[in-house]
């Protein structure tokens, strides 16, 4: 990994996008990195497009302005493909991770993207089959662990377990851990 | 080495409050400081602190309750932002005038109108004459460290003044940042037991607070308050040094970043100072002699030390995240002009008003200012003394160049 990785998350209010960015930062920190996680600060409404950001660095982070040129873009909601320009500010080296039932090639055609790398995972399906609800955030954590190479999947599983145990019953925690594992296995590249 | 954690600025403050374990916390939550009290109320509910939490019906009442609790003899804390601080206004002066070391976490936010929930320094800058000590923080780490030190500073017997600890709304309050926490015992040993002076609850020694004070003694009491603020200068130094021993962290009145040989310098407070450091790192790598001076203590204003720090600098941009409308520049600019007046080696100075209502200050904006300073250094000419930057509309500088 390069010295600093900037990530932009696109989701919809209520899908746990901000929580995912937060958990990802915690896992990266547990792995010895310096981290930041912050939402796009605005009124949050269920269903409205939201953005969240991460900075993961080998060195202490002092920068506090917004992320405008992300290295990795994570699209948590499939309906944002074709309706939001989530490629804004990215270059040909960017990595896209999209929650969709389509394969990377189809996404590339839909958004007419040249260069960069696209990965896809059907996180909504995974979350429905494991958690029983279309909340794809934990599945996306498993997928980004695979795609980014910044954090170890074991750390992600530990952090999700620790975070969920505080708020939810054991059964829900286990289902979320299952979602993380499955997405890690099922993410597809080009 | 303490424990490394990833927390938002607000949760870092709530954690410091849990470790401080005040006797009373009276508050009326407001964005973006809401989570401080929200999280702290969980600590109260979980029995992790002994604090009596008072959910007041307004900020005016919250500060009134803080004053009452402090008069009774308690160690008292609260948190607020923006309109909340504005609504506390008259009580801020009373807390200071009655010499109660109340601690207030101010999560900086713009003042209405137009309504805006994002970070700028209009709220705390407006309270700069209220008699409170003011400490500013770049990030969650400094906000945490400052709050712990504030307890000791305010409670020192020859100070006994309230302390306002400021950090930027959202940029610091809502962003997860990496920071190091001290363990609970270290914090509790550092702050020590609270010693109340003339508490109302000491019924064996009855006292009166809030008595009428007219032409005969009012001025002596105000002078005593001013002396207490002067005394705080030394206390701030001592406490910062002592805190550094237990934490390994912290500056005193201000932080200097590459100031040793800096020719052009930016003076900027809070979160944007961190972004300036990132720009400096890149410019220094190209051999450019740029520096940063980041004020930490705004009240008492360390005018001598700041003027000394700028004595070898050629050109300085004072960055204000608040305006004093009708004055020739923002509040920080006015302080620096006054601090440098009569000095032999005055740098050339300009003022920029930036970031109002949360507008972001990006890397290239900062680099442009350093370029302008370089031009001023080379030509000796200032184009605009004070102006708004990163703003729409025609060039609107004011002040004679």
PDB file of N, CA and C in Angstrom, chain B residues 29-117:
ATOM      1  N   UNK B  29     -28.211  20.033  25.123  1.00  0.00           N
ATOM      2  CA  UNK B  29     -27.421  19.659  23.941  1.00  0.00           C
ATOM      3  C   UNK B  29     -27.782  20.441  22.675  1.00  0.00           C
ATOM      4  N   UNK B  30     -26.766  20.749  21.884  1.00  0.00           N
ATOM      5  CA  UNK B  30     -26.958  21.450  20.610  1.00  0.00           C
ATOM      6  C   UNK B  30     -25.897  20.957  19.623  1.00  0.00           C
ATOM      7  N   UNK B  31     -26.289  20.822  18.362  1.00  0.00           N
ATOM      8  CA  UNK B  31     -25.358  20.446  17.295  1.00  0.00           C
ATOM      9  C   UNK B  31     -24.250  21.483  17.186  1.00  0.00           C
ATOM     10  N   UNK B  32     -23.016  21.118  16.971  1.00  0.00           N
ATOM     11  CA  UNK B  32     -22.450  19.770  16.849  1.00  0.00           C
ATOM     12  C   UNK B  32     -21.870  19.205  18.146  1.00  0.00           C
ATOM     13  N   UNK B  33     -22.215  19.789  19.307  1.00  0.00           N
ATOM     14  CA  UNK B  33     -21.651  19.290  20.561  1.00  0.00           C
ATOM     15  C   UNK B  33     -22.555  18.250  21.226  1.00  0.00           C
ATOM     16  N   UNK B  34     -23.690  17.948  20.604  1.00  0.00           N
ATOM     17  CA  UNK B  34     -24.693  17.060  21.197  1.00  0.00           C
ATOM     18  C   UNK B  34     -24.115  15.763  21.768  1.00  0.00           C
ATOM     19  N   UNK B  35     -23.264  15.104  20.948  1.00  0.00           N
ATOM     20  CA  UNK B  35     -22.752  13.784  21.368  1.00  0.00           C
ATOM     21  C   UNK B  35     -21.934  13.827  22.647  1.00  0.00           C
ATOM     22  N   UNK B  36     -21.349  14.968  22.956  1.00  0.00           N
ATOM     23  CA  UNK B  36     -20.543  15.052  24.181  1.00  0.00           C
ATOM     24  C   UNK B  36     -21.432  14.712  25.374  1.00  0.00           C
ATOM     25  N   UNK B  37     -22.559  15.393  25.440  1.00  0.00           N
ATOM     26  CA  UNK B  37     -23.467  15.191  26.571  1.00  0.00           C
ATOM     27  C   UNK B  37     -24.236  13.876  26.422  1.00  0.00           C
ATOM     28  N   UNK B  38     -24.568  13.510  25.183  1.00  0.00           N
ATOM     29  CA  UNK B  38     -25.265  12.242  24.932  1.00  0.00           C
ATOM     30  C   UNK B  38     -24.432  11.073  25.478  1.00  0.00           C
ATOM     31  N   UNK B  39     -23.153  11.059  25.097  1.00  0.00           N
ATOM     32  CA  UNK B  39     -22.268   9.984  25.542  1.00  0.00           C
ATOM     33  C   UNK B  39     -22.026  10.062  27.046  1.00  0.00           C
ATOM     34  N   UNK B  40     -21.838  11.292  27.532  1.00  0.00           N
ATOM     35  CA  UNK B  40     -21.575  11.449  28.968  1.00  0.00           C
ATOM     36  C   UNK B  40     -22.776  11.008  29.792  1.00  0.00           C
ATOM     37  N   UNK B  41     -23.987  11.262  29.281  1.00  0.00           N
ATOM     38  CA  UNK B  41     -25.193  10.853  30.013  1.00  0.00           C
ATOM     39  C   UNK B  41     -25.261   9.326  30.119  1.00  0.00           C
ATOM     40  N   UNK B  42     -24.674   8.623  29.134  1.00  0.00           N
ATOM     41  CA  UNK B  42     -24.609   7.155  29.232  1.00  0.00           C
ATOM     42  C   UNK B  42     -23.670   6.739  30.357  1.00  0.00           C
ATOM     43  N   UNK B  43     -22.555   7.454  30.470  1.00  0.00           N
ATOM     44  CA  UNK B  43     -21.620   7.150  31.565  1.00  0.00           C
ATOM     45  C   UNK B  43     -22.305   7.368  32.915  1.00  0.00           C
ATOM     46  N   UNK B  44     -23.128   8.434  32.981  1.00  0.00           N
ATOM     47  CA  UNK B  44     -23.856   8.716  34.226  1.00  0.00           C
ATOM     48  C   UNK B  44     -24.829   7.577  34.491  1.00  0.00           C
ATOM     49  N   UNK B  45     -25.597   7.183  33.451  1.00  0.00           N
ATOM     50  CA  UNK B  45     -26.604   6.128  33.606  1.00  0.00           C
ATOM     51  C   UNK B  45     -25.961   4.784  33.968  1.00  0.00           C
ATOM     52  N   UNK B  46     -24.764   4.539  33.427  1.00  0.00           N
ATOM     53  CA  UNK B  46     -24.074   3.278  33.706  1.00  0.00           C
ATOM     54  C   UNK B  46     -23.310   3.294  35.024  1.00  0.00           C
ATOM     55  N   UNK B  47     -23.380   4.412  35.720  1.00  0.00           N
ATOM     56  CA  UNK B  47     -22.723   4.505  37.023  1.00  0.00           C
ATOM     57  C   UNK B  47     -21.208   4.591  36.949  1.00  0.00           C
ATOM     58  N   UNK B  48     -20.679   5.002  35.791  1.00  0.00           N
ATOM     59  CA  UNK B  48     -19.220   5.103  35.654  1.00  0.00           C
ATOM     60  C   UNK B  48     -18.676   6.395  36.261  1.00  0.00           C
ATOM     61  N   UNK B  49     -19.574   7.340  36.505  1.00  0.00           N
ATOM     62  CA  UNK B  49     -19.185   8.602  37.155  1.00  0.00           C
ATOM     63  C   UNK B  49     -20.185   8.900  38.277  1.00  0.00           C
ATOM     64  N   UNK B  50     -19.787   9.788  39.182  1.00  0.00           N
ATOM     65  CA  UNK B  50     -20.684  10.167  40.293  1.00  0.00           C
ATOM     66  C   UNK B  50     -21.442  11.446  39.979  1.00  0.00           C
ATOM     67  N   UNK B  51     -21.317  11.926  38.769  1.00  0.00           N
ATOM     68  CA  UNK B  51     -21.836  13.239  38.399  1.00  0.00           C
ATOM     69  C   UNK B  51     -23.346  13.330  38.497  1.00  0.00           C
ATOM     70  N   UNK B  52     -23.807  14.474  38.988  1.00  0.00           N
ATOM     71  CA  UNK B  52     -25.230  14.784  38.922  1.00  0.00           C
ATOM     72  C   UNK B  52     -25.455  15.497  37.590  1.00  0.00           C
ATOM     73  N   UNK B  53     -26.205  14.833  36.712  1.00  0.00           N
ATOM     74  CA  UNK B  53     -26.439  15.397  35.381  1.00  0.00           C
ATOM     75  C   UNK B  53     -27.766  16.155  35.396  1.00  0.00           C
ATOM     76  N   UNK B  54     -27.716  17.423  35.022  1.00  0.00           N
ATOM     77  CA  UNK B  54     -28.936  18.226  35.004  1.00  0.00           C
ATOM     78  C   UNK B  54     -29.277  18.544  33.552  1.00  0.00           C
ATOM     79  N   UNK B  55     -30.389  18.005  33.074  1.00  0.00           N
ATOM     80  CA  UNK B  55     -30.846  18.315  31.725  1.00  0.00           C
ATOM     81  C   UNK B  55     -31.657  19.608  31.826  1.00  0.00           C
ATOM     82  N   UNK B  56     -31.013  20.717  31.515  1.00  0.00           N
ATOM     83  CA  UNK B  56     -31.655  22.025  31.673  1.00  0.00           C
ATOM     84  C   UNK B  56     -32.615  22.293  30.521  1.00  0.00           C
ATOM     85  N   UNK B  57     -33.446  23.334  30.649  1.00  0.00           N
ATOM     86  CA  UNK B  57     -34.418  23.626  29.597  1.00  0.00           C
ATOM     87  C   UNK B  57     -33.893  24.628  28.572  1.00  0.00           C
ATOM     88  N   UNK B  58     -32.695  25.120  28.782  1.00  0.00           N
ATOM     89  CA  UNK B  58     -32.056  26.013  27.816  1.00  0.00           C
ATOM     90  C   UNK B  58     -30.593  26.160  28.204  1.00  0.00           C
ATOM     91  N   UNK B  59     -29.802  26.752  27.318  1.00  0.00           N
ATOM     92  CA  UNK B  59     -28.398  26.962  27.649  1.00  0.00           C
ATOM     93  C   UNK B  59     -28.239  28.021  28.727  1.00  0.00           C
ATOM     94  N   UNK B  60     -29.132  29.002  28.717  1.00  0.00           N
ATOM     95  CA  UNK B  60     -29.086  30.031  29.751  1.00  0.00           C
ATOM     96  C   UNK B  60     -29.255  29.368  31.121  1.00  0.00           C
ATOM     97  N   UNK B  61     -30.201  28.445  31.182  1.00  0.00           N
ATOM     98  CA  UNK B  61     -30.432  27.724  32.435  1.00  0.00           C
ATOM     99  C   UNK B  61     -29.288  26.782  32.743  1.00  0.00           C
ATOM    100  N   UNK B  62     -28.712  26.166  31.686  1.00  0.00           N
ATOM    101  CA  UNK B  62     -27.603  25.240  31.901  1.00  0.00           C
ATOM    102  C   UNK B  62     -26.435  25.958  32.563  1.00  0.00           C
ATOM    103  N   UNK B  63     -26.078  27.131  32.028  1.00  0.00           N
ATOM    104  CA  UNK B  63     -24.962  27.867  32.624  1.00  0.00           C
ATOM    105  C   UNK B  63     -25.345  28.394  34.009  1.00  0.00           C
ATOM    106  N   UNK B  64     -26.627  28.781  34.176  1.00  0.00           N
ATOM    107  CA  UNK B  64     -27.075  29.226  35.499  1.00  0.00           C
ATOM    108  C   UNK B  64     -26.922  28.102  36.510  1.00  0.00           C
ATOM    109  N   UNK B  65     -27.286  26.878  36.107  1.00  0.00           N
ATOM    110  CA  UNK B  65     -27.176  25.725  37.002  1.00  0.00           C
ATOM    111  C   UNK B  65     -25.709  25.432  37.304  1.00  0.00           C
ATOM    112  N   UNK B  66     -24.855  25.604  36.295  1.00  0.00           N
ATOM    113  CA  UNK B  66     -23.414  25.409  36.514  1.00  0.00           C
ATOM    114  C   UNK B  66     -22.908  26.402  37.560  1.00  0.00           C
ATOM    115  N   UNK B  67     -23.364  27.640  37.444  1.00  0.00           N
ATOM    116  CA  UNK B  67     -22.930  28.684  38.377  1.00  0.00           C
ATOM    117  C   UNK B  67     -23.422  28.351  39.795  1.00  0.00           C
ATOM    118  N   UNK B  68     -24.670  27.940  39.889  1.00  0.00           N
ATOM    119  CA  UNK B  68     -25.236  27.572  41.191  1.00  0.00           C
ATOM    120  C   UNK B  68     -24.476  26.413  41.818  1.00  0.00           C
ATOM    121  N   UNK B  69     -24.193  25.407  41.002  1.00  0.00           N
ATOM    122  CA  UNK B  69     -23.489  24.224  41.502  1.00  0.00           C
ATOM    123  C   UNK B  69     -22.062  24.568  41.907  1.00  0.00           C
ATOM    124  N   UNK B  70     -21.434  25.471  41.143  1.00  0.00           N
ATOM    125  CA  UNK B  70     -20.074  25.895  41.478  1.00  0.00           C
ATOM    126  C   UNK B  70     -20.080  26.702  42.776  1.00  0.00           C
ATOM    127  N   UNK B  71     -21.095  27.537  42.954  1.00  0.00           N
ATOM    128  CA  UNK B  71     -21.218  28.315  44.191  1.00  0.00           C
ATOM    129  C   UNK B  71     -21.413  27.386  45.386  1.00  0.00           C
ATOM    130  N   UNK B  72     -22.157  26.303  45.151  1.00  0.00           N
ATOM    131  CA  UNK B  72     -22.412  25.340  46.222  1.00  0.00           C
ATOM    132  C   UNK B  72     -21.125  24.620  46.619  1.00  0.00           C
ATOM    133  N   UNK B  73     -20.147  24.596  45.682  1.00  0.00           N
ATOM    134  CA  UNK B  73     -18.855  23.986  46.022  1.00  0.00           C
ATOM    135  C   UNK B  73     -18.457  22.829  45.141  1.00  0.00           C
ATOM    136  N   UNK B  74     -19.083  22.698  43.976  1.00  0.00           N
ATOM    137  CA  UNK B  74     -18.802  21.557  43.110  1.00  0.00           C
ATOM    138  C   UNK B  74     -17.846  21.858  41.972  1.00  0.00           C
ATOM    139  N   UNK B  75     -17.256  20.784  41.457  1.00  0.00           N
ATOM    140  CA  UNK B  75     -16.482  20.857  40.207  1.00  0.00           C
ATOM    141  C   UNK B  75     -17.509  20.658  39.088  1.00  0.00           C
ATOM    142  N   UNK B  76     -17.558  21.606  38.155  1.00  0.00           N
ATOM    143  CA  UNK B  76     -18.691  21.686  37.235  1.00  0.00           C
ATOM    144  C   UNK B  76     -18.247  21.756  35.780  1.00  0.00           C
ATOM    145  N   UNK B  77     -18.959  21.033  34.911  1.00  0.00           N
ATOM    146  CA  UNK B  77     -18.635  21.068  33.481  1.00  0.00           C
ATOM    147  C   UNK B  77     -19.899  21.146  32.636  1.00  0.00           C
ATOM    148  N   UNK B  78     -19.752  21.659  31.413  1.00  0.00           N
ATOM    149  CA  UNK B  78     -20.846  21.649  30.444  1.00  0.00           C
ATOM    150  C   UNK B  78     -20.246  21.676  29.037  1.00  0.00           C
ATOM    151  N   UNK B  79     -21.118  21.568  28.038  1.00  0.00           N
ATOM    152  CA  UNK B  79     -20.675  21.652  26.645  1.00  0.00           C
ATOM    153  C   UNK B  79     -21.755  22.364  25.841  1.00  0.00           C
ATOM    154  N   UNK B  80     -21.335  23.112  24.826  1.00  0.00           N
ATOM    155  CA  UNK B  80     -22.311  23.767  23.960  1.00  0.00           C
ATOM    156  C   UNK B  80     -21.647  24.199  22.656  1.00  0.00           C
ATOM    157  N   UNK B  81     -22.431  24.848  21.803  1.00  0.00           N
ATOM    158  CA  UNK B  81     -21.981  25.363  20.511  1.00  0.00           C
ATOM    159  C   UNK B  81     -22.846  26.561  20.123  1.00  0.00           C
ATOM    160  N   UNK B  82     -22.278  27.448  19.314  1.00  0.00           N
ATOM    161  CA  UNK B  82     -23.049  28.419  18.542  1.00  0.00           C
ATOM    162  C   UNK B  82     -24.150  29.148  19.318  1.00  0.00           C
ATOM    163  N   UNK B  83     -25.400  28.983  18.849  1.00  0.00           N
ATOM    164  CA  UNK B  83     -26.539  29.670  19.470  1.00  0.00           C
ATOM    165  C   UNK B  83     -26.623  29.345  20.957  1.00  0.00           C
ATOM    166  N   UNK B  84     -26.195  28.153  21.302  1.00  0.00           N
ATOM    167  CA  UNK B  84     -26.213  27.734  22.701  1.00  0.00           C
ATOM    168  C   UNK B  84     -25.281  28.600  23.530  1.00  0.00           C
ATOM    169  N   UNK B  85     -24.093  28.846  22.996  1.00  0.00           N
ATOM    170  CA  UNK B  85     -23.130  29.700  23.700  1.00  0.00           C
ATOM    171  C   UNK B  85     -23.673  31.133  23.745  1.00  0.00           C
ATOM    172  N   UNK B  86     -24.270  31.553  22.622  1.00  0.00           N
ATOM    173  CA  UNK B  86     -24.837  32.902  22.569  1.00  0.00           C
ATOM    174  C   UNK B  86     -25.930  33.073  23.620  1.00  0.00           C
ATOM    175  N   UNK B  87     -26.715  32.008  23.804  1.00  0.00           N
ATOM    176  CA  UNK B  87     -27.815  32.086  24.765  1.00  0.00           C
ATOM    177  C   UNK B  87     -27.295  32.063  26.207  1.00  0.00           C
ATOM    178  N   UNK B  88     -26.052  31.613  26.401  1.00  0.00           N
ATOM    179  CA  UNK B  88     -25.448  31.614  27.737  1.00  0.00           C
ATOM    180  C   UNK B  88     -24.828  32.964  28.091  1.00  0.00           C
ATOM    181  N   UNK B  89     -24.825  33.877  27.112  1.00  0.00           N
ATOM    182  CA  UNK B  89     -23.978  35.056  27.177  1.00  0.00           C
ATOM    183  C   UNK B  89     -23.885  35.740  28.534  1.00  0.00           C
ATOM    184  N   UNK B  90     -25.040  36.183  29.061  1.00  0.00           N
ATOM    185  CA  UNK B  90     -24.949  36.960  30.298  1.00  0.00           C
ATOM    186  C   UNK B  90     -24.423  36.107  31.441  1.00  0.00           C
ATOM    187  N   UNK B  91     -24.723  34.796  31.386  1.00  0.00           N
ATOM    188  CA  UNK B  91     -24.242  33.923  32.459  1.00  0.00           C
ATOM    189  C   UNK B  91     -22.737  33.644  32.343  1.00  0.00           C
ATOM    190  N   UNK B  92     -22.190  33.741  31.118  1.00  0.00           N
ATOM    191  CA  UNK B  92     -20.742  33.562  30.959  1.00  0.00           C
ATOM    192  C   UNK B  92     -19.993  34.604  31.792  1.00  0.00           C
ATOM    193  N   UNK B  93     -20.455  35.844  31.687  1.00  0.00           N
ATOM    194  CA  UNK B  93     -19.818  36.932  32.434  1.00  0.00           C
ATOM    195  C   UNK B  93     -19.972  36.722  33.938  1.00  0.00           C
ATOM    196  N   UNK B  94     -21.118  36.154  34.311  1.00  0.00           N
ATOM    197  CA  UNK B  94     -21.367  35.961  35.744  1.00  0.00           C
ATOM    198  C   UNK B  94     -20.474  34.855  36.299  1.00  0.00           C
ATOM    199  N   UNK B  95     -20.317  33.777  35.544  1.00  0.00           N
ATOM    200  CA  UNK B  95     -19.415  32.695  35.979  1.00  0.00           C
ATOM    201  C   UNK B  95     -18.003  33.241  36.186  1.00  0.00           C
ATOM    202  N   UNK B  96     -17.554  34.093  35.244  1.00  0.00           N
ATOM    203  CA  UNK B  96     -16.201  34.650  35.339  1.00  0.00           C
ATOM    204  C   UNK B  96     -16.104  35.657  36.481  1.00  0.00           C
ATOM    205  N   UNK B  97     -17.108  36.522  36.578  1.00  0.00           N
ATOM    206  CA  UNK B  97     -17.110  37.567  37.608  1.00  0.00           C
ATOM    207  C   UNK B  97     -17.178  36.988  39.011  1.00  0.00           C
ATOM    208  N   UNK B  98     -17.888  35.876  39.163  1.00  0.00           N
ATOM    209  CA  UNK B  98     -17.977  35.227  40.476  1.00  0.00           C
ATOM    210  C   UNK B  98     -16.794  34.296  40.724  1.00  0.00           C
ATOM    211  N   UNK B  99     -15.901  34.214  39.690  1.00  0.00           N
ATOM    212  CA  UNK B  99     -14.649  33.465  39.817  1.00  0.00           C
ATOM    213  C   UNK B  99     -14.860  31.972  40.042  1.00  0.00           C
ATOM    214  N   UNK B 100     -15.826  31.414  39.274  1.00  0.00           N
ATOM    215  CA  UNK B 100     -16.063  29.974  39.365  1.00  0.00           C
ATOM    216  C   UNK B 100     -15.330  29.249  38.241  1.00  0.00           C
ATOM    217  N   UNK B 101     -14.511  28.237  38.572  1.00  0.00           N
ATOM    218  CA  UNK B 101     -13.753  27.531  37.534  1.00  0.00           C
ATOM    219  C   UNK B 101     -14.591  26.518  36.759  1.00  0.00           C
ATOM    220  N   UNK B 102     -15.674  26.965  36.191  1.00  0.00           N
ATOM    221  CA  UNK B 102     -16.530  26.102  35.378  1.00  0.00           C
ATOM    222  C   UNK B 102     -15.773  25.750  34.088  1.00  0.00           C
ATOM    223  N   UNK B 103     -15.886  24.502  33.650  1.00  0.00           N
ATOM    224  CA  UNK B 103     -15.244  24.101  32.390  1.00  0.00           C
ATOM    225  C   UNK B 103     -16.320  23.943  31.322  1.00  0.00           C
ATOM    226  N   UNK B 104     -16.107  24.587  30.178  1.00  0.00           N
ATOM    227  CA  UNK B 104     -17.069  24.503  29.081  1.00  0.00           C
ATOM    228  C   UNK B 104     -16.368  23.983  27.823  1.00  0.00           C
ATOM    229  N   UNK B 105     -16.876  22.887  27.281  1.00  0.00           N
ATOM    230  CA  UNK B 105     -16.369  22.401  26.000  1.00  0.00           C
ATOM    231  C   UNK B 105     -17.183  23.096  24.920  1.00  0.00           C
ATOM    232  N   UNK B 106     -16.528  23.965  24.140  1.00  0.00           N
ATOM    233  CA  UNK B 106     -17.216  24.680  23.069  1.00  0.00           C
ATOM    234  C   UNK B 106     -16.843  24.034  21.736  1.00  0.00           C
ATOM    235  N   UNK B 107     -17.818  23.407  21.117  1.00  0.00           N
ATOM    236  CA  UNK B 107     -17.586  22.821  19.802  1.00  0.00           C
ATOM    237  C   UNK B 107     -17.967  23.903  18.790  1.00  0.00           C
ATOM    238  N   UNK B 108     -16.947  24.538  18.214  1.00  0.00           N
ATOM    239  CA  UNK B 108     -17.157  25.758  17.424  1.00  0.00           C
ATOM    240  C   UNK B 108     -18.093  25.577  16.242  1.00  0.00           C
ATOM    241  N   UNK B 109     -19.036  26.493  16.137  1.00  0.00           N
ATOM    242  CA  UNK B 109     -20.006  26.488  15.044  1.00  0.00           C
ATOM    243  C   UNK B 109     -20.411  27.924  14.735  1.00  0.00           C
ATOM    244  N   UNK B 110     -20.776  28.152  13.473  1.00  0.00           N
ATOM    245  CA  UNK B 110     -21.201  29.484  13.028  1.00  0.00           C
ATOM    246  C   UNK B 110     -22.430  29.948  13.799  1.00  0.00           C
ATOM    247  N   UNK B 111     -22.616  31.274  13.837  1.00  0.00           N
ATOM    248  CA  UNK B 111     -23.821  31.844  14.431  1.00  0.00           C
ATOM    249  C   UNK B 111     -24.806  32.220  13.330  1.00  0.00           C
ATOM    250  N   UNK B 112     -26.079  32.021  13.587  1.00  0.00           N
ATOM    251  CA  UNK B 112     -27.132  32.435  12.656  1.00  0.00           C
ATOM    252  C   UNK B 112     -27.215  33.955  12.656  1.00  0.00           C
ATOM    253  N   UNK B 113     -27.824  34.592  11.596  1.00  0.00           N
ATOM    254  CA  UNK B 113     -28.349  34.039  10.384  1.00  0.00           C
ATOM    255  C   UNK B 113     -27.343  34.255   9.247  1.00  0.00           C
ATOM    256  N   UNK B 114     -27.416  33.564   8.103  1.00  0.00           N
ATOM    257  CA  UNK B 114     -28.343  32.475   7.838  1.00  0.00           C
ATOM    258  C   UNK B 114     -28.016  31.264   8.720  1.00  0.00           C
ATOM    259  N   UNK B 115     -29.007  30.422   8.943  1.00  0.00           N
ATOM    260  CA  UNK B 115     -28.771  29.285   9.819  1.00  0.00           C
ATOM    261  C   UNK B 115     -27.777  28.329   9.180  1.00  0.00           C
ATOM    262  N   UNK B 116     -26.883  27.824  10.011  1.00  0.00           N
ATOM    263  CA  UNK B 116     -25.786  26.981   9.533  1.00  0.00           C
ATOM    264  C   UNK B 116     -25.303  26.189  10.742  1.00  0.00           C
ATOM    265  N   UNK B 117     -25.019  24.905  10.545  1.00  0.00           N
ATOM    266  CA  UNK B 117     -24.606  24.092  11.696  1.00  0.00           C
ATOM    267  C   UNK B 117     -23.107  23.811  11.722  1.00  0.00           C
TER     268      UNK B 117
END
